[in-house]
XYZ file of N, CA and C in Angstrom:
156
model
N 5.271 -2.399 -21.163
C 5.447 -1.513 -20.028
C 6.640 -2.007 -19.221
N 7.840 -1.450 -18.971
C 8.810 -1.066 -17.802
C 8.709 -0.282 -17.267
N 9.119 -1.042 -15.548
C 8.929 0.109 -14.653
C 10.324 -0.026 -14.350
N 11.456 1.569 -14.425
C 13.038 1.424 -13.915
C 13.001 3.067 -13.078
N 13.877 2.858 -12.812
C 15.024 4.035 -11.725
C 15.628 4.319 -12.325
N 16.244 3.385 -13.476
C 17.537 3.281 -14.160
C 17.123 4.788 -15.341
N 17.401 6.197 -15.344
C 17.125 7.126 -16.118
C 18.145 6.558 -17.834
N 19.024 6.494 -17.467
C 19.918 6.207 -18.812
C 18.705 4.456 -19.195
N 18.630 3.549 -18.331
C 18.020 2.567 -19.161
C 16.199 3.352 -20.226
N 15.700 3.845 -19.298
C 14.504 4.255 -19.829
C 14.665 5.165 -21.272
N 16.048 5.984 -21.482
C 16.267 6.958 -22.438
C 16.549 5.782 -23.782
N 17.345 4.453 -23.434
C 17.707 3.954 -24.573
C 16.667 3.223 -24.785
N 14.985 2.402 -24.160
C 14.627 1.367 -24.727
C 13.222 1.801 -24.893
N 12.956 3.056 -24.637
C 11.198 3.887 -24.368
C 10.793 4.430 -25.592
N 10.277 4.592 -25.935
C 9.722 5.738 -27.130
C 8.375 6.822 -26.367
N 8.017 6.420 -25.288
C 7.193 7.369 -24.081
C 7.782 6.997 -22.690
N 7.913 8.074 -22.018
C 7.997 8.026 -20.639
C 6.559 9.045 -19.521
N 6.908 8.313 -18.054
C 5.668 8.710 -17.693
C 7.044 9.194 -15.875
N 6.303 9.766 -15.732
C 7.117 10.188 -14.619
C 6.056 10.344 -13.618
N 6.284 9.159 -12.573
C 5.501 9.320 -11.278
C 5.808 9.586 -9.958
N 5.659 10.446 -9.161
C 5.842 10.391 -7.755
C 4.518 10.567 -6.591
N 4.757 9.644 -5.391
C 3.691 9.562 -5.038
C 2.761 8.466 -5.324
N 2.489 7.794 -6.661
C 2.161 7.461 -7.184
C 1.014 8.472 -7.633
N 1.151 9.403 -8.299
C 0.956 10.558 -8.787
C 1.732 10.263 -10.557
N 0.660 10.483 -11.423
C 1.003 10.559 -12.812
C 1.762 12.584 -12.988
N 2.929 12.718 -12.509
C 3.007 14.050 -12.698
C 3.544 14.876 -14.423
N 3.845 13.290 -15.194
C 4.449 13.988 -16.693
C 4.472 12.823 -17.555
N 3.493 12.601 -18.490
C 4.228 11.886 -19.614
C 4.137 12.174 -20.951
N 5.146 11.855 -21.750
C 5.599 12.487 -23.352
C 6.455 11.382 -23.858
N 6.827 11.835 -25.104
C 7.772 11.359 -25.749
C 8.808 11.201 -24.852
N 9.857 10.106 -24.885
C 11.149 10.212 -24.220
C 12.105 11.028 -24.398
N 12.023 11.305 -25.586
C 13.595 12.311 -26.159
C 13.020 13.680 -25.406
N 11.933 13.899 -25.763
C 11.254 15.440 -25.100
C 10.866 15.459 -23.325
N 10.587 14.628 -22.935
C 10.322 14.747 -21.222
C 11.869 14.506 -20.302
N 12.821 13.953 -21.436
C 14.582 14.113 -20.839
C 14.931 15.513 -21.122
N 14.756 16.190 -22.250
C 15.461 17.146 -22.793
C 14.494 18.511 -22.537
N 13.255 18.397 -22.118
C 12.348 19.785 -22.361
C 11.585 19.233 -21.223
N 11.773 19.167 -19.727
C 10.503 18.669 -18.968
C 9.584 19.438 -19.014
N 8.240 19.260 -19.102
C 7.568 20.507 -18.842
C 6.767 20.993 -17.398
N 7.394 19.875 -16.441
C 6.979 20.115 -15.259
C 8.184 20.432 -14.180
N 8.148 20.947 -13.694
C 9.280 21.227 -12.624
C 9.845 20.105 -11.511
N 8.852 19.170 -11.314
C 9.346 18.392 -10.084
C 9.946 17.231 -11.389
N 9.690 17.076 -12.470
C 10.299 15.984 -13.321
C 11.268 16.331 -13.498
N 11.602 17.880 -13.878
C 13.071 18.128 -14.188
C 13.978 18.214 -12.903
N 13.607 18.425 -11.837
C 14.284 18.197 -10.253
C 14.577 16.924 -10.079
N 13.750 15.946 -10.555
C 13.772 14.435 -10.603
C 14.946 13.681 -11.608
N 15.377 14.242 -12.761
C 16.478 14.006 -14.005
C 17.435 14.717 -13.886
N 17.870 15.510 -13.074
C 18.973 16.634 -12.696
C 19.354 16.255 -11.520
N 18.949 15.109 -11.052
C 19.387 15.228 -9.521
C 19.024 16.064 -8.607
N 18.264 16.945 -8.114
C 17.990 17.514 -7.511
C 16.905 16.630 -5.900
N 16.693 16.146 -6.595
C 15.987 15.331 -5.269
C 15.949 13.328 -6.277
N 15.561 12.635 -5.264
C 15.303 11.569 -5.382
C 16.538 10.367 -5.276
């Protein structure tokens, strides 16, 4: 288990990611698929820059 900020570190060393805010479990999947296909809206606001 790593815990980063770092979005590019988590894409090269994860094979699952978990995306929390709040400390709220709001998304976790595969890495290649929760970067490329979020299926939640505040995760993809969260990897786009949109907030955080």
């Amino acid at each position: 288990v790593i815990v980063t900020h770092n979005m590019q570190q988590a894409t090269r060393i994860s094979d699952k990611t978990g995306f929390f805010l709040h400390g709220e479990v709001i998304e976790f999947d595969e890495t290649e698929k929760l970067f490329s296909m979020p299926a939640n809206k505040k995760t993809e606001d969260y990897i786009t820059g949109r907030f955080g």
